[in-house]
mmCIF file of C-alpha atoms and ligand atoms in Angstrom:
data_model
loop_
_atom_site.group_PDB
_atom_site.id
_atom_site.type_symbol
_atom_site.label_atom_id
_atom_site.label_comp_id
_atom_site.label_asym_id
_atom_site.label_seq_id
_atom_site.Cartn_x
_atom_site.Cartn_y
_atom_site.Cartn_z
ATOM 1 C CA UNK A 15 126.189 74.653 174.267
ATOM 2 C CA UNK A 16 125.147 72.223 176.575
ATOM 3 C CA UNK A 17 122.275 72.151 179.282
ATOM 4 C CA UNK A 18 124.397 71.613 182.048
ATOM 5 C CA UNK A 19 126.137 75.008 181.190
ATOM 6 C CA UNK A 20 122.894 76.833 180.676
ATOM 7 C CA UNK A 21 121.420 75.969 183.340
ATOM 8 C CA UNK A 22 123.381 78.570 185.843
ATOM 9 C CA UNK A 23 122.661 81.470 183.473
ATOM 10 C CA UNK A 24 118.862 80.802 183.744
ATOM 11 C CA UNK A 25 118.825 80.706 187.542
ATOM 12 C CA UNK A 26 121.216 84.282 187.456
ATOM 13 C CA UNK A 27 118.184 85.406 185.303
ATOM 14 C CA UNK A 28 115.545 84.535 187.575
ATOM 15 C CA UNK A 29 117.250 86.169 190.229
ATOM 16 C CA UNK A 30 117.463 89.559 188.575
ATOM 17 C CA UNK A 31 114.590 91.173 188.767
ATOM 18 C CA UNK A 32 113.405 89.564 192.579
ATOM 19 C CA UNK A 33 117.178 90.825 194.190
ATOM 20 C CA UNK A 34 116.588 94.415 191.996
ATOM 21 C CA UNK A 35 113.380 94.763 194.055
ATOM 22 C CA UNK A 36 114.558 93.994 196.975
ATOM 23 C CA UNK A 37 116.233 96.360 200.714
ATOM 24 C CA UNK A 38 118.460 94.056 202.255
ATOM 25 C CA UNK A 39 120.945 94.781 205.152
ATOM 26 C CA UNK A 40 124.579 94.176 205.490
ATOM 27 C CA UNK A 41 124.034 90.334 206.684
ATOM 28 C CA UNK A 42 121.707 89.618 203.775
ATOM 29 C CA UNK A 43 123.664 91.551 201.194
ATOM 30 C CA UNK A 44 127.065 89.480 202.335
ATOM 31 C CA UNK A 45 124.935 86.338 202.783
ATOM 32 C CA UNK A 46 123.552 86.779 198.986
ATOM 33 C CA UNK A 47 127.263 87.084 198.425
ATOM 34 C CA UNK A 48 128.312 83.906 199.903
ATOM 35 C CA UNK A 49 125.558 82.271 197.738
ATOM 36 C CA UNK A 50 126.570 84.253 194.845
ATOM 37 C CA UNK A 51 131.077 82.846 195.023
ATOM 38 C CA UNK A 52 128.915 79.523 195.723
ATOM 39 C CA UNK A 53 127.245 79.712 192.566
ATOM 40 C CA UNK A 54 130.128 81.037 190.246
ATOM 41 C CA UNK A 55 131.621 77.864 191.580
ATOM 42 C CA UNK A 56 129.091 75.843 190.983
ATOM 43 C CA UNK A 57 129.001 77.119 187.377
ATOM 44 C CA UNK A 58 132.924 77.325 186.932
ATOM 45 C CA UNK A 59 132.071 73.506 187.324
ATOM 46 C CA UNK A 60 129.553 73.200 185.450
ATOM 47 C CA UNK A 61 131.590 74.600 182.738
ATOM 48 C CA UNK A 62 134.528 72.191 183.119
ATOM 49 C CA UNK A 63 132.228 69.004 182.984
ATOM 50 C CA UNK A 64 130.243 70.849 179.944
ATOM 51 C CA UNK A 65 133.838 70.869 178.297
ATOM 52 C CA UNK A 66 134.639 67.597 179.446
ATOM 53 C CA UNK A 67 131.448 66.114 178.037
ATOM 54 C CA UNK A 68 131.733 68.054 174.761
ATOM 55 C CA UNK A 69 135.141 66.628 174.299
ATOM 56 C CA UNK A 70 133.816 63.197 175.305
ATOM 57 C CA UNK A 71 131.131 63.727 172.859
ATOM 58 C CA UNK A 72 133.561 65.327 170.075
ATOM 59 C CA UNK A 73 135.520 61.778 170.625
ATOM 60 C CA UNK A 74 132.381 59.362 170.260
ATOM 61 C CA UNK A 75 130.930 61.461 167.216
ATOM 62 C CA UNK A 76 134.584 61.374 165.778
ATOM 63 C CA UNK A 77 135.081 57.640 166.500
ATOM 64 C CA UNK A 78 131.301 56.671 164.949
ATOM 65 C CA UNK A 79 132.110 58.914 162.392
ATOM 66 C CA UNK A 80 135.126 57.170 161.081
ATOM 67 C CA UNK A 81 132.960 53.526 161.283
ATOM 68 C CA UNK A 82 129.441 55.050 160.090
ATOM 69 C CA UNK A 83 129.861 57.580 157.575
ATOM 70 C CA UNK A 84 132.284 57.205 154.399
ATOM 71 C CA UNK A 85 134.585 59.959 154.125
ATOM 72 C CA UNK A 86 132.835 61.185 151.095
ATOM 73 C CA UNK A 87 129.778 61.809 153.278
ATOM 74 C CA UNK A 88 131.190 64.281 154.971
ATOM 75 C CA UNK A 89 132.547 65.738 151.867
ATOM 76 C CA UNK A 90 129.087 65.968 150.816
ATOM 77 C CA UNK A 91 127.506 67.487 153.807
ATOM 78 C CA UNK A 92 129.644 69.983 153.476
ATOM 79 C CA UNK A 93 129.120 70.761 150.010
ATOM 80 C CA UNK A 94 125.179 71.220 151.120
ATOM 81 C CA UNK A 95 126.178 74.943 151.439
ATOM 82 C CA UNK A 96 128.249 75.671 148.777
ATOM 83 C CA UNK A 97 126.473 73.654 146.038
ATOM 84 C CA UNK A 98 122.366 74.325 145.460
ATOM 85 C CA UNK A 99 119.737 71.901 144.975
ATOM 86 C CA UNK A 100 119.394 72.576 140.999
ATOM 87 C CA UNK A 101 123.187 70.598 141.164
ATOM 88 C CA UNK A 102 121.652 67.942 142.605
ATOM 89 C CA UNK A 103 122.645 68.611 146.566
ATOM 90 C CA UNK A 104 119.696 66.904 149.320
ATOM 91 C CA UNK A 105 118.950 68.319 152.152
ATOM 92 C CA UNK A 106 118.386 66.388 155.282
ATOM 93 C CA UNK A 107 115.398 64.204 155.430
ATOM 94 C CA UNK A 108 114.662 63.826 152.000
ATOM 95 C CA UNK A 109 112.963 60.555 150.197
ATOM 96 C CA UNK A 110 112.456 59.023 147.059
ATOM 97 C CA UNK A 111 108.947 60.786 147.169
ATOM 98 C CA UNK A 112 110.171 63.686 147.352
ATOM 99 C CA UNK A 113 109.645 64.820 143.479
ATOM 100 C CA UNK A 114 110.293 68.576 143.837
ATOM 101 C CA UNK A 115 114.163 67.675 144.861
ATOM 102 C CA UNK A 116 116.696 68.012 141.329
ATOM 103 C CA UNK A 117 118.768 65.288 143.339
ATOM 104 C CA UNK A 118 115.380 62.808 143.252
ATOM 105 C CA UNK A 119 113.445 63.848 140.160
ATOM 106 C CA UNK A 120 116.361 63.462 137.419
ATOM 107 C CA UNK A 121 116.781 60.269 138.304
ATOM 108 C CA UNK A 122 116.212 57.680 135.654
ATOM 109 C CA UNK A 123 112.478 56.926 136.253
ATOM 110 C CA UNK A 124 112.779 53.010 136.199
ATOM 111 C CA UNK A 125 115.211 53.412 139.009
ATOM 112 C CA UNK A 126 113.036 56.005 140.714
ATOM 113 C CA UNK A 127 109.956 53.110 140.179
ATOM 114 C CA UNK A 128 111.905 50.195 141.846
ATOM 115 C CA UNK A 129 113.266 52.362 145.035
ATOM 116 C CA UNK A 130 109.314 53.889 145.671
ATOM 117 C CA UNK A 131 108.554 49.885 145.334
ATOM 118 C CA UNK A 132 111.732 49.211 147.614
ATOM 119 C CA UNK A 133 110.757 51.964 150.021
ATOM 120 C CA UNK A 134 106.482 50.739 149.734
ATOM 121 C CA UNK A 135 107.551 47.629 150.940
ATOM 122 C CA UNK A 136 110.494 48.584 153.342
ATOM 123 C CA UNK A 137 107.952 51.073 155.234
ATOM 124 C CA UNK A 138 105.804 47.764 156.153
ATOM 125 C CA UNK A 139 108.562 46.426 158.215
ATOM 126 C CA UNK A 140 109.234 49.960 159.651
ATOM 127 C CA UNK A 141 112.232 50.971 157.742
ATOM 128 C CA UNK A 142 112.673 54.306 156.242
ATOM 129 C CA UNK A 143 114.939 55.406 153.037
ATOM 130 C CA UNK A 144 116.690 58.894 152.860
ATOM 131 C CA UNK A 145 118.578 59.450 149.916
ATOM 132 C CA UNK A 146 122.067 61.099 150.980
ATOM 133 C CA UNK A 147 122.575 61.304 146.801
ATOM 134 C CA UNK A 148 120.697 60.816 143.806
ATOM 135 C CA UNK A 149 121.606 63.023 140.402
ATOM 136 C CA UNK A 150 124.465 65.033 140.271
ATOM 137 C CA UNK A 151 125.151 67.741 137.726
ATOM 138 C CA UNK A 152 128.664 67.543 136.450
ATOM 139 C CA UNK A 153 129.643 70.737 138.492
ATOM 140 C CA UNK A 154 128.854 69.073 141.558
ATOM 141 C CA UNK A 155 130.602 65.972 140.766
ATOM 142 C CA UNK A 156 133.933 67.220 139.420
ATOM 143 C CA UNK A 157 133.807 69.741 142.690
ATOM 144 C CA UNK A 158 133.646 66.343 144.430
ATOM 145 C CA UNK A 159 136.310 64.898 142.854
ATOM 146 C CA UNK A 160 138.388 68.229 143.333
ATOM 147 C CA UNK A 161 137.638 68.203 146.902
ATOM 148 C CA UNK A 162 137.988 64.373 146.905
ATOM 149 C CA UNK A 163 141.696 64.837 145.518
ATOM 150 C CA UNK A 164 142.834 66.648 148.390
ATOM 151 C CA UNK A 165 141.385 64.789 150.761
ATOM 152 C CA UNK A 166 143.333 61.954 149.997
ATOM 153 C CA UNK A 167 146.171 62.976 148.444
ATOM 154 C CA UNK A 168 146.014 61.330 145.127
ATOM 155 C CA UNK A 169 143.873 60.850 141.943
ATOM 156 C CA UNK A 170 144.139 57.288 142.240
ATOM 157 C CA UNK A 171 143.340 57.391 146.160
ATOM 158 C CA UNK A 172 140.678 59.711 145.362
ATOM 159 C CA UNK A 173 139.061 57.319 142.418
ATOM 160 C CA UNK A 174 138.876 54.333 144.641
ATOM 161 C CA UNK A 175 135.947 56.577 146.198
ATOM 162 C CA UNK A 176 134.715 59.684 143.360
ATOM 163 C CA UNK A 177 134.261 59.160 139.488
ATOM 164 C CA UNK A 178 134.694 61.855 137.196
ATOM 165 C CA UNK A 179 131.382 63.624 135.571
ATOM 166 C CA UNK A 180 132.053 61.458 132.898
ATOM 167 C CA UNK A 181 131.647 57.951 134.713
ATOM 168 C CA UNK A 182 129.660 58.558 137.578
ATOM 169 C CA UNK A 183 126.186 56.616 137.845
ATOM 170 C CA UNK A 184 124.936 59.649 139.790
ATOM 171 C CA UNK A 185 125.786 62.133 136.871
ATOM 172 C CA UNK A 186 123.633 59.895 134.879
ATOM 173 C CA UNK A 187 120.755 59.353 137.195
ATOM 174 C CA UNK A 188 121.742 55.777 137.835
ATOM 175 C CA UNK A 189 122.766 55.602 141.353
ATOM 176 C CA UNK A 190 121.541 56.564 144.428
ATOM 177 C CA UNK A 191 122.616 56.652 148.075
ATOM 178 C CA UNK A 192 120.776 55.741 150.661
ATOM 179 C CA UNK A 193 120.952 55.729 154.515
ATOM 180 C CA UNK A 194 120.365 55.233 156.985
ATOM 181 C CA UNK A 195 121.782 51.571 158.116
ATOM 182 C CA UNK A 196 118.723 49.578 158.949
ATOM 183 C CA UNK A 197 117.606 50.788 155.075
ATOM 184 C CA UNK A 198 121.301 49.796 153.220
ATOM 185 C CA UNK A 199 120.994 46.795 155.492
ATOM 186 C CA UNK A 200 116.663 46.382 154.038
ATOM 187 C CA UNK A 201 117.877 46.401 150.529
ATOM 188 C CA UNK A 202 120.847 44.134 150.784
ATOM 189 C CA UNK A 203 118.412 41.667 151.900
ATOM 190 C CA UNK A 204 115.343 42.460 149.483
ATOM 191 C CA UNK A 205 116.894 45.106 147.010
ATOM 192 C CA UNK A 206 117.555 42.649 144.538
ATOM 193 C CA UNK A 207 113.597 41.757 144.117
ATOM 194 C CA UNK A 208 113.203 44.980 142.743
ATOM 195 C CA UNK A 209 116.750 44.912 140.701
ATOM 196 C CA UNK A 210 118.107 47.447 143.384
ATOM 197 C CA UNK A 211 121.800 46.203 143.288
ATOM 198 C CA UNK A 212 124.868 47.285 145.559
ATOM 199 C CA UNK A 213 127.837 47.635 143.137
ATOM 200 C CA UNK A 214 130.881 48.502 145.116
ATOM 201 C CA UNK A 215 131.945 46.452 148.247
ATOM 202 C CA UNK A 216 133.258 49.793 149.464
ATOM 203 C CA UNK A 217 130.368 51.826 149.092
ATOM 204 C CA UNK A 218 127.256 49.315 150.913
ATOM 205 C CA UNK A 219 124.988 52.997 150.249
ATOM 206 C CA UNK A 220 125.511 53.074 146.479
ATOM 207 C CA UNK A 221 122.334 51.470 144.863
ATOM 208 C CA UNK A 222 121.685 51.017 140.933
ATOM 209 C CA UNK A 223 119.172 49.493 138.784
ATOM 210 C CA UNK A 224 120.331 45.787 138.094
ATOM 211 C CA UNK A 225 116.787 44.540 136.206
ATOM 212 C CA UNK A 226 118.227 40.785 135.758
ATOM 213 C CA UNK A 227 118.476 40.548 139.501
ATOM 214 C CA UNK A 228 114.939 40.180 139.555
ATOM 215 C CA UNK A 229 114.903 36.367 140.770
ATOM 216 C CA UNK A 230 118.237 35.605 139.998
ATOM 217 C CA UNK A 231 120.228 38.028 142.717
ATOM 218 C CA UNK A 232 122.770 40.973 142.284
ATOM 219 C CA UNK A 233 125.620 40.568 140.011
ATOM 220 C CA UNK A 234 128.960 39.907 142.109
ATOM 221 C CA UNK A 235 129.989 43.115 143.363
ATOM 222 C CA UNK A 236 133.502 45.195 142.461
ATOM 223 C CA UNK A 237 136.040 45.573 145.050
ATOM 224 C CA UNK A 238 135.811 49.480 144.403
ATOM 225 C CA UNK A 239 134.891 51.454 141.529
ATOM 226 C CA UNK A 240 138.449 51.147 140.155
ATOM 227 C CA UNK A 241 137.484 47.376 139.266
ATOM 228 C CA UNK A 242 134.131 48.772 137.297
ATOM 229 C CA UNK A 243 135.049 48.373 133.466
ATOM 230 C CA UNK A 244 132.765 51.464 132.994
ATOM 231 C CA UNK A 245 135.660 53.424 134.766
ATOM 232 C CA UNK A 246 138.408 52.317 133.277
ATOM 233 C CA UNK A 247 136.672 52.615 129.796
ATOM 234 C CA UNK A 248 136.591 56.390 130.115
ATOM 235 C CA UNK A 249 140.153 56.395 131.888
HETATM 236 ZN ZN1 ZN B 9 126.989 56.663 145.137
#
């Protein structure tokens, strides 16, 4: 609910108790009337900007949705409820500190070294990671993949975007992703002095451990993870 459509509620609260104590004559009674259609107008208005604004704001969120966050982020934040931590779901706000989270500590601890570098260094500039993924359990990825199926109609639509439990790098503790932009955009600039790699030209959150980058740059990236031979291998 919005402030704007609060707002007249409050006011109808403060009233209350001061118009409950009060004697008033016919003119005053019809005069606290008047004010009172006034004010049901006023709020009737209210209401129909608040719905005009939340269907403004629907459109914007909807519309930076579709640009900002990858379809399979939203099938992620809404597996935060259905799927617990111990299968590798993060909550909100979490880093690659953050050692008591499933998601962060069963990563493979080389990778887990080079992001804490990463993040060391990308805190000097003032740039923050928060891992949106780390490890998966299997259970978590093929209910991704399920729910990834449906979503776009196909297994082959589906794979462009979700491995199976057998090939995914997150099932393995060998990916991560990261958010928000200004840290993606951090490590596509730096990650590679650390070996932090971006694999998929689809996916510019997904981050592995790519040690020969270390002064010699990322590996060219796939189109998708259809193109990765480690997919198609277990295909
Ligand atoms: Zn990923």
């Amino acid at each position: 609910m919005s402030p704007a459509y609060r707002k007249p509620e409050t006011s109808w609260q403060h009233d209350a108790p001061l118009n409950g104590g009060m004697t008033y004559g016919k003119r005053a009674r019809t005069t606290h009337r008047r004010i009172r259609i006034r004010r049901n107008r006023v709020a009737g208005l209210l209401v129909v900007i608040a719905t005009i604004a939340a269907a403004l704001g629907y459109h914007v969120l909807a519309s930076s949705s579709s640009t900002a966050a990858s379809p399979l982020d939203v099938l992620r934040s809404e597996h935060r409820g259905v799927l617990g931590e111990a299968d590798g779901a993060v909550p909100d706000g979490v880093t690659v500190f953050d050692d008591e989270i499933p998601g962060i500590a069963n990563l493979d601890p080389d990778l887990l070294g080079a992001l804490r570098q990463a993040a060391s260094a990308a805190a000097d500039d003032g740039v923050e990671f928060f891992v949106d993924s780390g490890w998966r359990s299997p259970k978590y990825q093929n209910e991704l993949l399920r729910e990834a199926v449906s979503e776009y109609g196909s297994e082959e639509e589906a794979a462009r975007w979700v491995a199976t439990a057998e090939t995914s790098a997150h099932v393995w503790g060998d990916a991560v992703d990261l958010g928000p932009f200004d840290a993606t955009a951090w490590l596509s600039e730096h990650g590679a002095d650390y070996g932090l790699c971006q694999i998929y030209s689809n996916e510019p959150w997904h981050y592995e451990l790519r040690p020969d980058a270390i002064g010699r740059g990322c590996p060219p990236r796939y189109a998708d993870p259809t193109h990765d031979p480690r997919m198609q291998a277990a295909a």
